[in-house]
Structures are given as C-alpha cells and as structure tokens.
CSV table of C-alpha atoms in Angstrom, one decimal:
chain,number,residue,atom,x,y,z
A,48,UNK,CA,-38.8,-102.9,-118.8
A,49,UNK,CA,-41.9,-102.9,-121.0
A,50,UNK,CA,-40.7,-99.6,-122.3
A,51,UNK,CA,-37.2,-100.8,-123.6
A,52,UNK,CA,-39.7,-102.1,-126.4
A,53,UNK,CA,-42.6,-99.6,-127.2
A,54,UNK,CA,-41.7,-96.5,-128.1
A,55,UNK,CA,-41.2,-93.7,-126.6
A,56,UNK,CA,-43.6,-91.9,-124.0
A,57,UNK,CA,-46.4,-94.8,-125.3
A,58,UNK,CA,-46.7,-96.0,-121.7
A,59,UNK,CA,-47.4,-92.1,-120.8
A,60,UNK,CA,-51.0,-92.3,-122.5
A,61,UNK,CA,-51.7,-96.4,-122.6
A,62,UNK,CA,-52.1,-98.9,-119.6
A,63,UNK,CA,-50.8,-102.5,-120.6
A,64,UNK,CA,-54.1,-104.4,-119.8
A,65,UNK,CA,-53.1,-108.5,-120.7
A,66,UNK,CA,-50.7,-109.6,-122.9
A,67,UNK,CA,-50.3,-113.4,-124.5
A,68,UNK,CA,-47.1,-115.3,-125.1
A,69,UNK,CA,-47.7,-117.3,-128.4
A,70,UNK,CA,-45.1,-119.9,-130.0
A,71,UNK,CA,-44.3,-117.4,-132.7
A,72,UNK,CA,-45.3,-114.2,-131.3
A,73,UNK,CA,-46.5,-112.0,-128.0
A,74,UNK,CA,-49.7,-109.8,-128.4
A,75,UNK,CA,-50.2,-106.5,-125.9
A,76,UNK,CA,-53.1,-105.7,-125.1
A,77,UNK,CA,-52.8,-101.7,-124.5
A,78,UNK,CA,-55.7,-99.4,-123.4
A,79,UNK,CA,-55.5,-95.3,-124.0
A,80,UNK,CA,-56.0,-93.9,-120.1
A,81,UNK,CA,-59.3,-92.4,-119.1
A,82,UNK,CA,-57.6,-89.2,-118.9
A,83,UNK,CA,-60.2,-86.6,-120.0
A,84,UNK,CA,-58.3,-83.9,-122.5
A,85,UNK,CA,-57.0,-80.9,-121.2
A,86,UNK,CA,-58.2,-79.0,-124.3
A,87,UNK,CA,-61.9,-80.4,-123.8
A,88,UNK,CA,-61.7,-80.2,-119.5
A,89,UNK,CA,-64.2,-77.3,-119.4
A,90,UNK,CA,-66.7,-80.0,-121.6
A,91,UNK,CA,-69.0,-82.2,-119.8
A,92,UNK,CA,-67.4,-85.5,-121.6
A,93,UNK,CA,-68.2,-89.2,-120.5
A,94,UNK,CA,-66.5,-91.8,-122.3
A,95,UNK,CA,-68.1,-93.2,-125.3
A,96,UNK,CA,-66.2,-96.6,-125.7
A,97,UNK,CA,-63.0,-97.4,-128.2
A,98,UNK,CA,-62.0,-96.9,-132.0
A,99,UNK,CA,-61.3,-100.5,-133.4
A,100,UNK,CA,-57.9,-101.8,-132.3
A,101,UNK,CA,-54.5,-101.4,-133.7
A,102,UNK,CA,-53.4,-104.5,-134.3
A,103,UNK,CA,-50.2,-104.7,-136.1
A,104,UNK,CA,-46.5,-102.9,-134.8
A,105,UNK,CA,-43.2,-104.9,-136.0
A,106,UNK,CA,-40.4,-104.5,-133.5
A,107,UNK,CA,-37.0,-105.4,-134.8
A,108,UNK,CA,-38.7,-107.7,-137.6
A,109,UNK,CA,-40.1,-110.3,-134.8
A,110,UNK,CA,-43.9,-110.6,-134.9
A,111,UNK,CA,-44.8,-108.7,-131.8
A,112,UNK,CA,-48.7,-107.4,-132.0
A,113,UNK,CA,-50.4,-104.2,-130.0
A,114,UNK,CA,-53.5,-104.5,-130.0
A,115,UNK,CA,-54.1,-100.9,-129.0
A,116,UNK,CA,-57.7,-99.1,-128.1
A,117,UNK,CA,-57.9,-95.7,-128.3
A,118,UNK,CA,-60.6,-93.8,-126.7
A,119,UNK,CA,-64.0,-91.7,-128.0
A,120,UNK,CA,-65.4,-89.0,-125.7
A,121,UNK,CA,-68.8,-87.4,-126.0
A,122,UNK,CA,-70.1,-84.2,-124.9
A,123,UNK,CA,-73.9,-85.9,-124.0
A,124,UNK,CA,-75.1,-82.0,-124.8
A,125,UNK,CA,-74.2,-81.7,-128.5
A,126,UNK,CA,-73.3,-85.4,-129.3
A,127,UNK,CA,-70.1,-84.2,-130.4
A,128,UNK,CA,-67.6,-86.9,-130.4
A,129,UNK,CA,-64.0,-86.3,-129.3
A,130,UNK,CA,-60.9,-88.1,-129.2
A,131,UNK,CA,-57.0,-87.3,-128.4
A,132,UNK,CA,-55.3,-84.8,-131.4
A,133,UNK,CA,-51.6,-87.1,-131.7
A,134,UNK,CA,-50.3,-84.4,-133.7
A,135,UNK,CA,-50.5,-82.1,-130.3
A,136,UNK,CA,-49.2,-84.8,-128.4
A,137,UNK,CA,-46.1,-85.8,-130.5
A,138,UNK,CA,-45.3,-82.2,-130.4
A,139,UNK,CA,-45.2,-81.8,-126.2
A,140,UNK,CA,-44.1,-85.1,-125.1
A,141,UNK,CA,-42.1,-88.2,-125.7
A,142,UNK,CA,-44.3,-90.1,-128.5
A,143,UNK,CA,-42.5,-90.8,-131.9
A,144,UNK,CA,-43.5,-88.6,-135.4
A,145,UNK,CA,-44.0,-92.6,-136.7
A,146,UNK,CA,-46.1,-93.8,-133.8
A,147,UNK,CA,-48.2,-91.1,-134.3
A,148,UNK,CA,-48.3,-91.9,-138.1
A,149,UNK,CA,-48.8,-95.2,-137.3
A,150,UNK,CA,-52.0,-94.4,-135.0
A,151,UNK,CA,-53.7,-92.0,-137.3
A,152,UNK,CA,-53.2,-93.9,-140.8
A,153,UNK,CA,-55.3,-96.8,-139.1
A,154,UNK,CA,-57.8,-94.5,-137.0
A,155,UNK,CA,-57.9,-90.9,-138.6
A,156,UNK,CA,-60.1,-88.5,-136.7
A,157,UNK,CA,-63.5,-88.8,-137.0
C-alpha cells in the first residue's frame, strides 16, 4: 500500500524504518538497504554511516515528509568513499528521472 504513494521502485532500494502521524502531516522515516553495489562488489567496503536526511517530498500538495538516509561506503584500504550512482539506477529500474533529481540536488556525490 505504502507504494501507491512513493514513487516508483523507491521501496526497491529503501526500508521504511518508523513513520509519525502528525495533526497536519505524516513523516517517513526511510533508510537506503545495506545492499553493497554491484559495481564496487569486488571492493572490500564496510558501511561508513548516512549523508544528512532528505527531508522534504510534497505528495499531491499535502505535507507529507521523507526523511530519507542514503548510505556512504568506504573501501578501509584507500579511504575512498562511495555511495549509490542514481543516474545508473534510474536508467535500469523503476525509480523516477525526478526522484533521482530530487535525491542528488540535496546530496550530490561527494
């Protein structure tokens, strides 16, 4: 049911982890899976914590928040930081061009 109002193929790479009911709005609370990346799986990676929330998506102009983490991985070798490329993944799966737009005008690659 929850996916009638993210959009498309979110659910595919997030886990909803709590959500709050509020008088004038509803906040979900979505964490990126600990899903190492294909492109990175011959990398010794451990996960290096989150990139600051997303905090703001309107749906159908009612105030409904995702607070979204996205992960950082780091190869403990090099200290080389990594993190899902969104333009790869709108391209091969269900994500929306604007989520993806959405995602990376707030948190651009680092």
């Amino acid at each position: 049911m929850l996916s009638l109002f993210l959009p498309a193929g979110l659910l595919d790479y997030f886990d909803l982890v709590n959500h709050v009911s509020q008088e004038t709005c509803f906040i979900l609370f979505l964490e990126e899976k600990p899903s190492i990346l294909q492109e990175y799986s011959h990398l010794h990676l451990h996960s290096k914590g989150f990139f600051p929330e997303v905090e703001d998506f309107p749906i159908r102009g009612k105030a409904v928040y995702l607070r979204v983490r996205r992960r950082r991985w780091e190869d403990p070798e090099t200290g080389q930081t990594y993190s899902r490329d969104w333009d790869l993944v709108t391209s091969g799966t269900r994500i929306t061009a604007e989520f993806v737009s959405f995602l990376k005008v707030l948190h651009p690659q680092t």
